[in-house]
Coordinates of C-alpha atoms in Angstrom, one line a residue:
Chain A
A1177 CA -10.4 4.6 -6.1
Q1178 CA -6.8 4.9 -4.9
S1179 CA -3.7 3.0 -5.4
V1180 CA 0.0 3.0 -4.6
T1181 CA 2.9 1.9 -6.7
Q1182 CA 6.4 1.2 -5.4
P1183 CA 8.3 0.6 -8.5
D1184 CA 11.4 -0.9 -6.8
A1185 CA 10.9 -4.2 -5.2
R1186 CA 14.5 -4.3 -3.9
V1187 CA 17.1 -1.6 -3.3
T1188 CA 20.6 -2.1 -2.1
V1189 CA 22.8 0.7 -0.8
S1190 CA 26.1 1.0 1.0
E1191 CA 26.2 2.1 4.6
G1192 CA 26.6 5.9 4.8
A1193 CA 25.2 6.4 1.3
S1194 CA 22.0 8.4 0.7
L1195 CA 18.7 6.7 0.0
Q1196 CA 15.6 7.4 -2.0
L1197 CA 12.7 5.0 -2.1
R1198 CA 10.1 5.8 -4.7
C1199 CA 6.3 5.9 -4.2
K1200 CA 3.7 7.0 -6.8
Y1201 CA 0.0 7.3 -5.8
S1202 CA -3.3 7.6 -7.5
S1203 CA -6.2 9.2 -5.7
S1204 CA -9.4 11.0 -6.8
V1205 CA -9.3 13.3 -3.8
T1206 CA -6.6 14.9 -1.7
P1207 CA -4.7 12.0 -0.3
Y1208 CA -3.2 11.3 3.1
L1209 CA 0.2 9.6 2.6
F1210 CA 2.3 7.4 4.8
W1211 CA 5.5 5.5 5.0
Y1212 CA 5.7 2.5 7.2
V1213 CA 8.7 0.3 7.9
Q1214 CA 8.6 -3.4 8.8
Y1215 CA 11.7 -4.9 10.4
P1216 CA 12.2 -8.7 10.2
R1217 CA 9.6 -10.6 12.3
Q1218 CA 7.9 -7.5 13.4
G1219 CA 4.8 -5.5 12.6
L1220 CA 4.7 -2.3 10.7
Q1221 CA 5.8 1.0 12.3
L1222 CA 4.9 4.4 11.1
L1223 CA 7.9 6.4 9.8
L1224 CA 6.0 9.6 8.8
K1225 CA 2.8 10.9 7.4
Y1226 CA 1.6 13.8 5.2
Y1227 CA -1.7 15.4 5.5
S1228 CA -1.2 19.0 4.2
G1229 CA 1.1 22.0 4.4
D1230 CA 4.9 21.8 3.9
P1231 CA 5.5 19.1 1.3
V1232 CA 8.6 17.9 3.0
V1233 CA 7.8 16.0 6.2
Q1234 CA 10.2 14.8 8.7
G1235 CA 10.0 11.4 10.3
V1236 CA 11.8 9.2 12.8
N1237 CA 15.4 8.1 12.5
G1238 CA 16.4 10.8 10.0
F1239 CA 13.9 9.9 7.4
E1240 CA 12.0 12.5 5.4
A1241 CA 9.6 12.4 2.5
E1242 CA 8.5 14.9 -0.1
F1243 CA 5.0 15.2 -1.4
S1244 CA 4.6 16.3 -5.1
K1245 CA 1.1 16.8 -6.3
S1246 CA 2.3 17.4 -9.9
N1247 CA 4.1 14.1 -10.0
S1248 CA 1.7 12.2 -7.7
S1249 CA 4.7 11.1 -5.7
F1250 CA 5.7 10.7 -2.1
H1251 CA 9.4 9.6 -2.2
L1252 CA 11.2 8.7 1.0
R1253 CA 14.7 9.9 1.6
K1254 CA 17.5 9.6 4.1
A1255 CA 20.9 11.4 3.9
S1256 CA 23.0 8.6 5.3
V1257 CA 21.7 5.0 5.9
H1258 CA 22.8 2.7 8.6
W1259 CA 22.8 -1.1 8.5
S1260 CA 19.9 -1.1 11.0
D1261 CA 17.8 0.5 8.3
S1262 CA 17.6 -2.8 6.4
A1263 CA 13.9 -3.6 6.3
V1264 CA 10.8 -3.5 4.1
Y1265 CA 9.3 -0.1 3.5
F1266 CA 5.7 0.4 2.6
C1267 CA 4.1 3.5 1.2
A1268 CA 0.4 3.9 1.9
V1269 CA -2.4 6.2 0.8
S1270 CA -5.9 6.9 2.2
R1271 CA -8.6 9.4 1.3
G1272 CA -8.6 12.8 2.8
W1273 CA -10.6 13.3 5.9
S1274 CA -14.2 12.4 5.3
G1275 CA -15.3 11.2 8.7
G1276 CA -14.6 7.6 8.5
S1277 CA -12.6 6.4 5.5
N1278 CA -9.7 5.1 7.5
Y1279 CA -10.1 1.5 6.4
K1280 CA -9.3 2.6 2.9
L1281 CA -5.6 2.7 3.8
T1282 CA -4.1 1.1 0.7
F1283 CA -0.5 -0.2 0.9
G1284 CA 2.0 -0.5 -1.8
K1285 CA 3.8 -3.8 -2.3
G1286 CA 6.8 -2.7 -0.3
T1287 CA 10.5 -2.1 -1.1
L1288 CA 13.1 -4.4 0.5
L1289 CA 16.0 -2.2 1.5
T1290 CA 19.3 -3.9 2.1
V1291 CA 22.2 -1.9 3.6
T1292 CA 25.6 -3.4 2.9
P1293 CA 28.7 -2.7 5.0
Chain B
E383 CA 7.5 -0.3 22.5
T384 CA 4.9 -3.0 21.7
A385 CA 1.4 -2.1 22.6
V386 CA -0.4 -4.4 20.2
F387 CA 0.1 -8.0 21.3
Q388 CA -0.6 -11.0 19.2
T389 CA -0.7 -14.7 20.1
P390 CA 0.6 -17.1 19.0
N391 CA 3.7 -16.0 17.1
Y392 CA 3.6 -19.1 14.9
H393 CA 1.1 -21.8 14.2
V394 CA 1.5 -24.9 12.0
T395 CA -1.6 -26.9 11.2
Q396 CA -3.1 -29.2 8.6
V397 CA -5.7 -28.5 6.0
G398 CA -9.2 -28.6 7.4
N399 CA -8.3 -27.8 11.0
E400 CA -9.7 -24.8 12.9
V401 CA -7.3 -22.1 14.2
S402 CA -7.8 -19.0 16.4
F403 CA -5.6 -16.0 16.8
N404 CA -5.7 -13.4 19.5
C405 CA -5.0 -9.7 19.6
K406 CA -5.0 -7.3 22.4
Q407 CA -4.1 -3.6 22.4
T408 CA -3.2 -1.5 25.4
L409 CA -3.4 1.9 23.7
G410 CA -7.0 2.6 24.6
H411 CA -7.9 2.8 20.9
D412 CA -11.4 2.3 19.6
T413 CA -10.6 0.7 16.3
M414 CA -8.9 -2.6 15.5
Y415 CA -8.0 -4.4 12.2
W416 CA -6.9 -7.7 10.8
Y417 CA -4.6 -7.6 7.8
K418 CA -3.3 -10.5 5.8
Q419 CA 0.3 -10.4 4.6
D420 CA 1.2 -12.9 2.0
S421 CA 4.6 -14.4 1.1
K422 CA 5.3 -11.5 -1.2
K423 CA 4.7 -9.0 1.7
L424 CA 1.4 -7.8 0.1
L425 CA -1.0 -6.4 2.7
K426 CA -4.7 -6.7 2.5
I427 CA -7.3 -5.5 4.9
M428 CA -9.7 -8.2 6.1
F429 CA -11.8 -6.8 8.9
S430 CA -12.1 -3.7 10.9
Y431 CA -13.9 -3.2 14.2
N432 CA -14.9 0.1 15.9
N433 CA -15.8 -0.2 19.6
K434 CA -16.7 -3.9 19.2
Q435 CA -18.8 -3.3 16.1
L436 CA -17.8 -4.8 12.7
I437 CA -17.5 -1.9 10.3
V438 CA -15.4 -3.4 7.5
N439 CA -15.6 -6.8 6.0
E440 CA -13.6 -7.1 2.8
T441 CA -14.0 -9.9 0.4
V442 CA -12.9 -12.7 2.7
P443 CA -13.9 -16.4 2.6
R444 CA -16.7 -17.3 5.0
R445 CA -14.4 -19.6 6.9
F446 CA -12.8 -16.5 8.4
S447 CA -14.7 -14.9 11.4
P448 CA -13.6 -12.1 13.6
Q449 CA -14.7 -11.7 17.2
S450 CA -14.5 -8.8 19.6
S451 CA -15.3 -9.0 23.2
D452 CA -14.4 -5.5 24.0
K453 CA -12.6 -2.7 22.1
A454 CA -9.2 -3.8 23.3
H455 CA -9.5 -7.4 22.0
L456 CA -10.0 -8.7 18.5
N457 CA -9.7 -12.4 17.6
L458 CA -9.7 -14.2 14.3
R459 CA -11.0 -17.7 13.8
I460 CA -10.5 -19.8 10.7
K461 CA -12.9 -22.6 10.6
S462 CA -11.3 -25.0 8.1
V463 CA -8.0 -23.8 6.9
E464 CA -6.8 -24.1 3.3
P465 CA -3.3 -24.0 1.9
E466 CA -3.8 -20.5 0.6
D467 CA -4.4 -19.3 4.2
S468 CA -0.7 -19.6 4.9
A469 CA 0.4 -16.1 5.6
V470 CA 1.2 -13.6 8.4
Y471 CA -1.9 -12.2 10.0
L472 CA -1.3 -8.7 11.4
C473 CA -3.5 -7.1 13.9
A474 CA -3.5 -3.3 14.2
S475 CA -5.3 -0.5 16.0
S476 CA -6.0 3.2 15.6
L477 CA -7.3 5.8 17.9
D478 CA -10.7 5.9 16.3
W479 CA -12.4 5.2 13.0
G480 CA -11.3 8.4 11.4
Q481 CA -7.6 8.1 12.3
N482 CA -5.1 6.9 9.7
T483 CA -2.2 6.1 11.9
L484 CA -2.1 2.4 12.6
Y485 CA -0.2 0.6 15.3
F486 CA 0.6 -3.0 14.4
G487 CA 1.3 -6.1 16.3
A488 CA 4.2 -8.4 15.3
G489 CA 1.9 -10.8 13.6
T490 CA 0.9 -14.5 13.7
R491 CA 2.6 -16.6 11.0
L492 CA 0.3 -19.4 9.9
S493 CA 1.6 -22.4 7.9
V494 CA -0.9 -24.8 6.5
L495 CA 0.5 -28.2 5.5

């Protein structure tokens, strides 16, 4: 079984400030981890993903995330947010490669990010 | 750039009516999905098709039925809608069954009065 917890339902930051959105996962096997973003009235878009290797992964638009096996975490970070980053951010986990477990992509409940001027 | 197209964008209907939603992807992917997103943004997988074959059918009421004419199209029919069906229905695709990167459409927002 696998699960994802995003402990912060809402986060508000000022434009130009740094950002961290938290994600904790639970998985019985080596997980694949993802961050997706959903802008208003749009579908989800992939920001970044982690399969293995360097625990810090770079994504689009200056986002990065760090995988920590010891903490079972995959937090999303950005050094300086822009108002256009306001959106809902979803962390997701799936089982490691086992030839067909893609449908077990489990999403967290999402964090609504609001960037204020 | 949008490559997963959903129609309609919105649909308002009354309890007991039948509705159909369409989804088309132009990415050449083999696998397509329907997700339900409720008012709290919670996402739940409903169905998954791989090359026109149903491979995942989560616990979904029988009034929901997916249909796939080819691997680029995946439709969703709801036979007799209930108030709890009000949600955003998101279609997604992935390269194949083993791929975890999903590409989503913009969704169809259903309101059941």
